[in-house]
CSV table of C-alpha atoms and ligand atoms in Angstrom, one decimal:
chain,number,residue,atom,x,y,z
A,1,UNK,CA,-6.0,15.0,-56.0
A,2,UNK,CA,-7.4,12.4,-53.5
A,3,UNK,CA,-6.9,8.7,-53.2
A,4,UNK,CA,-9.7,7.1,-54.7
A,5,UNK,CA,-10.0,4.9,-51.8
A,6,UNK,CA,-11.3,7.7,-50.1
A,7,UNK,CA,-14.5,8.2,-52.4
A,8,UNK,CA,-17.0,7.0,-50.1
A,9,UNK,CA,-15.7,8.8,-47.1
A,10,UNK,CA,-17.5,11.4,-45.4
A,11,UNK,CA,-14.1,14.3,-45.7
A,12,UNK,CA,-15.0,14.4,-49.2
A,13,UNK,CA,-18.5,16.2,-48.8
A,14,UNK,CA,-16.5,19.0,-46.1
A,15,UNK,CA,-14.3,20.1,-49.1
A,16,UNK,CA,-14.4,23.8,-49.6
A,17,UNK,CA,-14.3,23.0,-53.0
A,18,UNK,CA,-15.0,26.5,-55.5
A,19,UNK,CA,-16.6,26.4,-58.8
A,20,UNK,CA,-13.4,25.6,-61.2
A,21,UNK,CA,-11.5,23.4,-58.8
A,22,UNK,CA,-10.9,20.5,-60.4
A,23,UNK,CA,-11.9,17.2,-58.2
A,24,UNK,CA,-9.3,14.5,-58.8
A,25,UNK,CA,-9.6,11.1,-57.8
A,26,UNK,CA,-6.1,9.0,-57.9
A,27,UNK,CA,-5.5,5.2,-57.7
A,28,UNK,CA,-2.6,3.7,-55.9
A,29,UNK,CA,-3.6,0.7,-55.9
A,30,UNK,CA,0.2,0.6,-58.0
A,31,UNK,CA,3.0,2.6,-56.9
A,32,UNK,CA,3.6,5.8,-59.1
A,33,UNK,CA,4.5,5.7,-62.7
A,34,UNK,CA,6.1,9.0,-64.4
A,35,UNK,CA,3.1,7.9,-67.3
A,36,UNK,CA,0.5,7.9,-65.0
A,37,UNK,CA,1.9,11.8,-63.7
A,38,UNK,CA,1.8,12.4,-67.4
A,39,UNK,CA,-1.7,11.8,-68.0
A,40,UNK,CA,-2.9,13.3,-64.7
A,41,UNK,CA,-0.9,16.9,-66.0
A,42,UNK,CA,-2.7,16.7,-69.2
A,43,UNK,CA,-5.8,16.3,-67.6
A,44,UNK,CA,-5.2,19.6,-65.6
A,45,UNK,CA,-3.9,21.0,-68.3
A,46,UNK,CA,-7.2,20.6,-70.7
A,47,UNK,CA,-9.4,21.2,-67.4
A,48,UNK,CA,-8.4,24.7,-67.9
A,49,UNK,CA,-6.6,27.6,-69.8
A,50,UNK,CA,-4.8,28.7,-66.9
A,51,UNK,CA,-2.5,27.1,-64.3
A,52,UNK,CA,-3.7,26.2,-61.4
A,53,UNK,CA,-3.2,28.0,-58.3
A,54,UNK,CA,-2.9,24.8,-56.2
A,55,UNK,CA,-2.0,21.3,-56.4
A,56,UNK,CA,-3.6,19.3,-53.2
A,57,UNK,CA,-2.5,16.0,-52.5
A,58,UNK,CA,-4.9,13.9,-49.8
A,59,UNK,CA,-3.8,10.3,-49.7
A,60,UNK,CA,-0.7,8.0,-49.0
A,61,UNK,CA,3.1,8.4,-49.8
A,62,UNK,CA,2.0,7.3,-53.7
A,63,UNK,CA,-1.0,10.1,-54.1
A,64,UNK,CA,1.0,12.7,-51.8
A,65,UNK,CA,4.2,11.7,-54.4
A,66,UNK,CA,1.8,12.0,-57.3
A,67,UNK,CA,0.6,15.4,-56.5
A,68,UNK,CA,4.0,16.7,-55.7
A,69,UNK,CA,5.3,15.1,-59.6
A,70,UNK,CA,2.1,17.0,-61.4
A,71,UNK,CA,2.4,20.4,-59.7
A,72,UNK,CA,6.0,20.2,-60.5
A,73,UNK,CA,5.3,19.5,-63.9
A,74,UNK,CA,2.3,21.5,-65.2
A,75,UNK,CA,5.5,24.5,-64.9
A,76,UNK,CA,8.2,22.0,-66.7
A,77,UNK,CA,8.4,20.8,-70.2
A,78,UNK,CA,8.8,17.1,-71.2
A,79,UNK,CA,8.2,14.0,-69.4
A,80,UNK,CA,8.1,13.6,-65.6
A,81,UNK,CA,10.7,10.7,-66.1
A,82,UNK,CA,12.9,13.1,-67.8
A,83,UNK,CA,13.5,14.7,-64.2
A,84,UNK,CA,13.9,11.2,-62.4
A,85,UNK,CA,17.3,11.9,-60.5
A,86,UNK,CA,18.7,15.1,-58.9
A,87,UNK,CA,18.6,18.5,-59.4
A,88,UNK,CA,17.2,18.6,-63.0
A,89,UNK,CA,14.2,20.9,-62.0
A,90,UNK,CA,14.3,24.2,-63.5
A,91,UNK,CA,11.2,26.0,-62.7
A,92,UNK,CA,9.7,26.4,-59.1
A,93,UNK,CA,5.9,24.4,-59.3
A,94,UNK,CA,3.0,25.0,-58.7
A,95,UNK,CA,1.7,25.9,-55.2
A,96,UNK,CA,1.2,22.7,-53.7
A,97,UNK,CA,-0.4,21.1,-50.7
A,98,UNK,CA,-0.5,17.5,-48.9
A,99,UNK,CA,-2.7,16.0,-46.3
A,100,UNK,CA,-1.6,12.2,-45.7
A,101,UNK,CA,-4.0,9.4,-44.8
A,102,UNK,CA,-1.5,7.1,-44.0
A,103,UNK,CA,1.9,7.6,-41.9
A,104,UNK,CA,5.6,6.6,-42.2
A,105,UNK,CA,6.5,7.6,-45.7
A,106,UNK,CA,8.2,10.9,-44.9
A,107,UNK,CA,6.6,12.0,-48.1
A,108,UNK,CA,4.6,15.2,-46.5
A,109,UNK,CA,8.0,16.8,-46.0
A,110,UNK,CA,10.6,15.3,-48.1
A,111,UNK,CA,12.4,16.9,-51.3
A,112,UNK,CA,11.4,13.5,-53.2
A,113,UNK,CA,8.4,12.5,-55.5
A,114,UNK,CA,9.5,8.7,-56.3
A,115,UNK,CA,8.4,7.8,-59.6
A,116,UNK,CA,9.0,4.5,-61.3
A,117,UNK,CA,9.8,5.5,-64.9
A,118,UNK,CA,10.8,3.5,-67.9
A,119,UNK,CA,14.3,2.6,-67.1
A,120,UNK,CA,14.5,2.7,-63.2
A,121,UNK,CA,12.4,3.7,-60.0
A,122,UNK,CA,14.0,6.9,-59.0
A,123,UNK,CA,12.5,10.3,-57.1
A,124,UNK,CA,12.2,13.8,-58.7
A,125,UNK,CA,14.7,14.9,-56.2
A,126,UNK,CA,14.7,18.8,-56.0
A,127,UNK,CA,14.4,22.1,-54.4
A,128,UNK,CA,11.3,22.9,-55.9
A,129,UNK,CA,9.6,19.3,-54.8
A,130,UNK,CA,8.9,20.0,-50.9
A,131,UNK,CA,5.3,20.9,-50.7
A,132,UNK,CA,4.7,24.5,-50.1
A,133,UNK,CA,2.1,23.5,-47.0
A,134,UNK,CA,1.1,20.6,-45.2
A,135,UNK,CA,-1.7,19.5,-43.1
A,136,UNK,CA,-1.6,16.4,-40.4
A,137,UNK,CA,-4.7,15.8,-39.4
A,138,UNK,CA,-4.5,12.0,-37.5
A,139,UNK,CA,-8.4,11.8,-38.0
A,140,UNK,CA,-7.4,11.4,-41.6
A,141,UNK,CA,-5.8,7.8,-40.7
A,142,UNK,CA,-8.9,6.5,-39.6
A,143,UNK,CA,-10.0,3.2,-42.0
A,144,UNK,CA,-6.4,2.1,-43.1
A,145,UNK,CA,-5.8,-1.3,-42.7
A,146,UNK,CA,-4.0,-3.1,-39.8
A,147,UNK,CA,-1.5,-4.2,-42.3
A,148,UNK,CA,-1.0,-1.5,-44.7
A,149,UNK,CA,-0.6,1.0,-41.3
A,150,UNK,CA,1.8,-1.3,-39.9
A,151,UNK,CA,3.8,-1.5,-43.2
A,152,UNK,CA,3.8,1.7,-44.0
A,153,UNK,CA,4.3,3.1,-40.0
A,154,UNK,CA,7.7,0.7,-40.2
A,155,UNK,CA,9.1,2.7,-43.3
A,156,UNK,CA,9.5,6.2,-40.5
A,157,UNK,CA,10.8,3.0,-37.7
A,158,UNK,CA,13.3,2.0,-40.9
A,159,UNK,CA,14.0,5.8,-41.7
A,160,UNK,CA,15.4,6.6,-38.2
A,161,UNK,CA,17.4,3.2,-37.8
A,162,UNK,CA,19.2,3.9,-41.4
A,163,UNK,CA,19.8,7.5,-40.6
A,164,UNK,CA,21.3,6.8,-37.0
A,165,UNK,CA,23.5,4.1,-38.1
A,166,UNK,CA,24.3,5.9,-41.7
A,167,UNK,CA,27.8,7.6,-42.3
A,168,UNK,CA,26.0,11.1,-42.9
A,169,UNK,CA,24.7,11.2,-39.8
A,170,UNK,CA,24.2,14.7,-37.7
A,171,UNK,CA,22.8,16.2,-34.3
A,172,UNK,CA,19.7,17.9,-36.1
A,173,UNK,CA,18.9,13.7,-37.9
A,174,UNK,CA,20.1,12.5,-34.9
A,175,UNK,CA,17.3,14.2,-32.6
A,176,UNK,CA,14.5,13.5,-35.2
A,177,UNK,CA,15.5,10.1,-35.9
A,178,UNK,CA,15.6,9.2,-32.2
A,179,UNK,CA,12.2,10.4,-31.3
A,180,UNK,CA,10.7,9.3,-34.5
A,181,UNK,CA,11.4,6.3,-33.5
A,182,UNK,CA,10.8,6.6,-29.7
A,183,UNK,CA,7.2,7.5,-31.1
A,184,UNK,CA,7.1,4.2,-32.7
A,185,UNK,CA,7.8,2.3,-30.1
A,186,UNK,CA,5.4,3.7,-27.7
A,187,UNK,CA,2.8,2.8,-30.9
A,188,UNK,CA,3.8,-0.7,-31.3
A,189,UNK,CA,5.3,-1.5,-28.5
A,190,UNK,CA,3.0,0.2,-25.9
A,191,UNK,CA,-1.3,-0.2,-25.2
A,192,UNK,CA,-2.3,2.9,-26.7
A,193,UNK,CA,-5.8,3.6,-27.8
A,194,UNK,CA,-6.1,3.9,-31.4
A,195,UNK,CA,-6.4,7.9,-31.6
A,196,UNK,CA,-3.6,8.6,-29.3
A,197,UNK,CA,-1.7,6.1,-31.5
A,198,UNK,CA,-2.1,8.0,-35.0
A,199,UNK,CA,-1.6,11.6,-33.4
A,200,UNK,CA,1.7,9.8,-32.5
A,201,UNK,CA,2.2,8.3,-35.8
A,202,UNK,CA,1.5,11.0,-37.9
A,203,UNK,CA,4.6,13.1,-35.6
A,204,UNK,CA,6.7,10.0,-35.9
A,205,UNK,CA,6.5,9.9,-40.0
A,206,UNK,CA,7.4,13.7,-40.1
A,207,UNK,CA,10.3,13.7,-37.8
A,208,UNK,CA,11.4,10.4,-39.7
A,209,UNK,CA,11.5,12.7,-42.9
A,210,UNK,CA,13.0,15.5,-41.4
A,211,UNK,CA,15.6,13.6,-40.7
A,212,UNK,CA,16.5,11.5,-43.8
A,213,UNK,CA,16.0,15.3,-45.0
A,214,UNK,CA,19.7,15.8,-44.2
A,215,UNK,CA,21.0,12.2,-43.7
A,216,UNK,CA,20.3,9.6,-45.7
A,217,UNK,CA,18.5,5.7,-46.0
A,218,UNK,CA,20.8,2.9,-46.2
A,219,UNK,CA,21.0,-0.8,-46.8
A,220,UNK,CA,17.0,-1.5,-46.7
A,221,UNK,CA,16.0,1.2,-49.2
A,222,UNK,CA,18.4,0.5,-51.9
A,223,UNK,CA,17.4,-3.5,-51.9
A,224,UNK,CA,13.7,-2.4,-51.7
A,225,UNK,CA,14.1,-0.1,-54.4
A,226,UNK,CA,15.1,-3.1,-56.8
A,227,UNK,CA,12.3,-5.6,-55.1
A,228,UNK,CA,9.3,-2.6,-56.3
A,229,UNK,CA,11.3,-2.2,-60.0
A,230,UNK,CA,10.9,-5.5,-60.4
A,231,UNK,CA,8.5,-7.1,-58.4
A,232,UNK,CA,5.9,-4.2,-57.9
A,233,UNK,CA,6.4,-4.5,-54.8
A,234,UNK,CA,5.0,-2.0,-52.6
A,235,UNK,CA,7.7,0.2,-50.8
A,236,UNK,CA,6.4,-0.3,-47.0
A,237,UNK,CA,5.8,-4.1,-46.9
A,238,UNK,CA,9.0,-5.1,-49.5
A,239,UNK,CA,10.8,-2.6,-46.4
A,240,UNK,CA,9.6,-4.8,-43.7
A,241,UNK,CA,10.8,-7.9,-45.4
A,242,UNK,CA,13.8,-6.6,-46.2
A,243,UNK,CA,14.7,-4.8,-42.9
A,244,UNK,CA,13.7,-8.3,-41.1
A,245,UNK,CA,16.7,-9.8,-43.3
A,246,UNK,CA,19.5,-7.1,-42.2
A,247,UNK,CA,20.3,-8.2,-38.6
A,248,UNK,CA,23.9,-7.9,-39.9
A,249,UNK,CA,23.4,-4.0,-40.6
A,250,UNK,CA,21.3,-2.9,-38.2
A,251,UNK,CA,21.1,-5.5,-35.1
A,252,UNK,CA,19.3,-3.9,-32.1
A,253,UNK,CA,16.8,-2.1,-34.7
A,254,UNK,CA,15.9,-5.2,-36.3
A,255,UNK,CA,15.3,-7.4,-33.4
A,256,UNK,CA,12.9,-4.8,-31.8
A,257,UNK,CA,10.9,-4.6,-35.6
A,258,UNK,CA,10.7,-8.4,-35.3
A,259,UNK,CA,9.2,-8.0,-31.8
A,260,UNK,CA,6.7,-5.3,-33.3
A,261,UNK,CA,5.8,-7.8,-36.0
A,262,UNK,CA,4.8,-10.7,-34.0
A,263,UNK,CA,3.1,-8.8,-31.1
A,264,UNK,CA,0.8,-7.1,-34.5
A,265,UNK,CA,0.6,-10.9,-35.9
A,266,UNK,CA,1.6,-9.1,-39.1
A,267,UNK,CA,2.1,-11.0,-42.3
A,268,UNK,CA,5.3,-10.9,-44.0
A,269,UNK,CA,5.6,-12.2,-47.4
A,270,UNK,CA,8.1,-15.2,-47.8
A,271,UNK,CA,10.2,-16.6,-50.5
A,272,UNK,CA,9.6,-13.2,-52.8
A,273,UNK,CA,12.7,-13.9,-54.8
A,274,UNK,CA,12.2,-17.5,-55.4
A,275,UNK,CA,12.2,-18.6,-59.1
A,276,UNK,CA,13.1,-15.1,-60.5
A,277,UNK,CA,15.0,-15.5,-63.8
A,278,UNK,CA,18.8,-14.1,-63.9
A,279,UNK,CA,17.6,-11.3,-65.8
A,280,UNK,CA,15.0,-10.6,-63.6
A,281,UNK,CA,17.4,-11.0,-60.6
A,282,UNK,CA,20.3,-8.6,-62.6
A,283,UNK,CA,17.6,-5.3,-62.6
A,284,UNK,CA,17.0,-5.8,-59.1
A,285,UNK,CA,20.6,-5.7,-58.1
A,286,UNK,CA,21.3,-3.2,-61.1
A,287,UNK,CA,18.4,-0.7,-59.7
A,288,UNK,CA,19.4,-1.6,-56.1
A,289,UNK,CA,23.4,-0.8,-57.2
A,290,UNK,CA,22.9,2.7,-58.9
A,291,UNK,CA,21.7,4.6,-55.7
A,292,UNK,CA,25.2,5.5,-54.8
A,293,UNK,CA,24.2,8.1,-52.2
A,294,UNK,CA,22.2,5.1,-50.4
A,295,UNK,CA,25.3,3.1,-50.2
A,296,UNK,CA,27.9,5.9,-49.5
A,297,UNK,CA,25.7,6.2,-46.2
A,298,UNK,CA,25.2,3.1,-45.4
A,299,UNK,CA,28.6,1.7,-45.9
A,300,UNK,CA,30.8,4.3,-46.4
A,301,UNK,CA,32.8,5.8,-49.5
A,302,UNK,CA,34.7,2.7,-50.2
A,303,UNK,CA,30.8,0.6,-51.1
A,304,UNK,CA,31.3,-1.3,-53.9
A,305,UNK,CA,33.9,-3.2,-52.3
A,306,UNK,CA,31.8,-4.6,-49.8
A,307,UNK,CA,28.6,-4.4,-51.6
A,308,UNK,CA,29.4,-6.3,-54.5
A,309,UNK,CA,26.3,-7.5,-57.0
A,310,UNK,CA,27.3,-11.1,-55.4
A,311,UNK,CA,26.7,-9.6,-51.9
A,312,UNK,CA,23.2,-8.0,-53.4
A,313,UNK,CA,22.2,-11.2,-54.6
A,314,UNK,CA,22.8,-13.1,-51.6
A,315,UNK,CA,20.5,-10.5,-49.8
A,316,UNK,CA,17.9,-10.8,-52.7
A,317,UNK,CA,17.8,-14.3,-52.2
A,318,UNK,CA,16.7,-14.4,-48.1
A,319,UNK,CA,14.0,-12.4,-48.9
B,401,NAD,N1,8.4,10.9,-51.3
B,401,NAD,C1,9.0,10.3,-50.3
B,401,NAD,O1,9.8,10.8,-49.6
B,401,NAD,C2,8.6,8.9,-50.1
B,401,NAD,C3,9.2,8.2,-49.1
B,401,NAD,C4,8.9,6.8,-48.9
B,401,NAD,C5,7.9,6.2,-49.7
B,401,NAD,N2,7.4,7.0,-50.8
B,401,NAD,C6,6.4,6.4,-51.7
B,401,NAD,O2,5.2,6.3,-51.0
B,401,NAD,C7,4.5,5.2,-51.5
B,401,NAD,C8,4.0,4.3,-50.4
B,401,NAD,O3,3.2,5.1,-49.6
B,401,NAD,P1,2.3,4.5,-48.4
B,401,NAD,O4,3.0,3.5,-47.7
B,401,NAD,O5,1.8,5.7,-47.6
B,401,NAD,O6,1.1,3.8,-49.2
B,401,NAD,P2,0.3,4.2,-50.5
B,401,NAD,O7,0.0,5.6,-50.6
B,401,NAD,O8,1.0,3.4,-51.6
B,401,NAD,O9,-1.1,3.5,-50.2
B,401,NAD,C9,-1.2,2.1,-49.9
B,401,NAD,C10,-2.6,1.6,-50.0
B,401,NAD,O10,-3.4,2.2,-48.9
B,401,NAD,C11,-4.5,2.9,-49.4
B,401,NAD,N3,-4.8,4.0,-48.4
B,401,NAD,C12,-4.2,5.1,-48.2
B,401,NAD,N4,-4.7,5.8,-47.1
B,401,NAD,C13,-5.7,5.0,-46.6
B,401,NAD,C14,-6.6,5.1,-45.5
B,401,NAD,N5,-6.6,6.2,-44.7
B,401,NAD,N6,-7.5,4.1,-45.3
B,401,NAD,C15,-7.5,3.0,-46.2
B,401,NAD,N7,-6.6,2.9,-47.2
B,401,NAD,C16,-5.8,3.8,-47.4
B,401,NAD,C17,-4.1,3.3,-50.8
B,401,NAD,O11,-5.2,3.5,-51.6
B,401,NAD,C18,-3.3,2.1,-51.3
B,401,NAD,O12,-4.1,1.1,-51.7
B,401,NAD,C19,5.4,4.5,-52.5
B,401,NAD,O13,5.0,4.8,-53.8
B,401,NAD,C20,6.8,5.0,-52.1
B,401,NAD,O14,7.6,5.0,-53.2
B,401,NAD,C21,7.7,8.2,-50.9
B,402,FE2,FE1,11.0,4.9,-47.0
């Protein structure tokens, strides 16, 4: 399965690809739905009479997500949104492999697949999600976008500033976290040339997933989950707006991002909330309010105290 931005480029023709290996191309130009993983299963399913022996991902966090949700469920009955949540994997997938083209999501190493299904945007979260292999090849970064590999390098800077300052916080997070974010610095903050800079980013996105692997996000994921259930909005630049907004949570971390963003000139949506009716405004703070182990690590066991739907709101609406 390959982004399908990557059609034209020149990777495609170097694929060792066998005679009954089925060719995939994905769009992300959305984020994941659990339909979309439904279709893409069927079509593997009716491409042959025997399951796969691998399921490759090559793309972003969304194709990289979408390959981990398909090999998980050409071996598990139902709908993909039926395992939206924890633990409700039964069967181990299918062999599965990712190669990402852009860095920061954590997705090449987490035990997630986020999915947004018909009643919330939640990950397959399970033992059986980490992919079985991974390759980091930098040279695959090449093309992205100034903006989209800002954005999307800023969710591994956001990872390591929520884990670090989270309540589930532990040496092994602690050391990836730090460098993680040491690595992004150097990027953003430093003169690199452009190849030394993704070898660095590529390193900084895994160590940020290693260690949200046994910490946690905070305070900027559980808003941005409600902005993309609602809004669409993708999960690195509705991060960046977000995390630009939390000086009160994470102080020193947001103050460096801001100096990131204006030496990049990056864009930054404004006023994303503004005019959204109170039902839209209720789903984002209901979505945003359900990821209890989000909040627990951000603000400890005593949460909803503190982060009342009146609090949530008052954050939606600075965005
Ligand atoms: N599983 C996890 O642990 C995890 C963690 C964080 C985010 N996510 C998910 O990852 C997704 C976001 O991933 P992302 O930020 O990597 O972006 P993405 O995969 O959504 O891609 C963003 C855009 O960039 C394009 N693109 C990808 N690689 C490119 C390249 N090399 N050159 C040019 N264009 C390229 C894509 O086609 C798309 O249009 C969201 O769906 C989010 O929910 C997953
Ligand atoms: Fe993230």
């Amino acid at each position: 399965m390959v982004d399908d931005v990557h059609e034209k480029r020149p990777f495609i023709s170097k694929l060792p690809m066998e005679k009954e290996d089925l060719l995939l191309f994905v769009n992300a130009d959305v984020e994941p739905k659990t339909k979309y993983v439904d279709e893409l299963t069927e079509r593997v399913r009716s491409f042959s009479s025997r399951q796969p022996s691998a399921v490759v991902g090559i793309g972003g966090g969304s194709v990289m997500d979408l390959a981990k949700a398909v090999s998980l469920m050409l071996t598990n009955p139902g709908s993909s949104a039926d395992y939206q949540g924890w633990d409700l994997v039964k069967h181990p997938a299918v062999y599965h492999v990712g190669l990402p083209t852009l860095a920061g999501t954590g997705a090449e190493v987490s035990r997630t697949a986020i999915l947004t299904g018909p009643v919330r945007k939640l990950g397959i979260n399970s033992d059986y999600t980490p992919f079985d292999q991974i390759i980091l090849d930098p040279d695959l970064l090449e093309g992205a976008p100034a903006d989209q590999r800002f954005y999307t390098a800023m969710d591994s800077y956001i990872h390591g500033a929520e884990a670090l300052r989270g309540k589930f916080i532990n040496e092994y997070s602690r050391a990836y976290a730090e460098k993680s974010m040491e690595l992004c610095r150097e990027v953003f903050l430093g003169e690199l040339n452009e190849h030394v800079a993704d070898e660095k980013l590529m390193i900084a996105s895994y160590f940020g997933g290693l260690s949200i692997a046994y910490s946690q996000v905070g305070v900027c994921h559980a808003l941005s989950y409600g902005l993309s259930y609602v809004l669409g909005a993708r999960h690195g630049v509705g991060n960046c707006v977000i995390f630009s907004h939390l000086e009160e949570y994470y102080p020193v971390e947001v103050r460096e991002f801001r100096t990131m963003v204006a030496k990049h000139r990056i864009p930054l949506p404004r006023e994303m909330t503004k005019g959204l009716d109170d039902h839209q405004m209720s789903e984002m703070i209901r979505v945003a309010l359900s990821l209890d182990p989000l909040w627990q690590n951000a603000l400890g066991p005593d949460w909803k105290k503190i982060m009342t739907p009146e609090k949530a709101r008052e954050l939606y609406l600075r965005l």
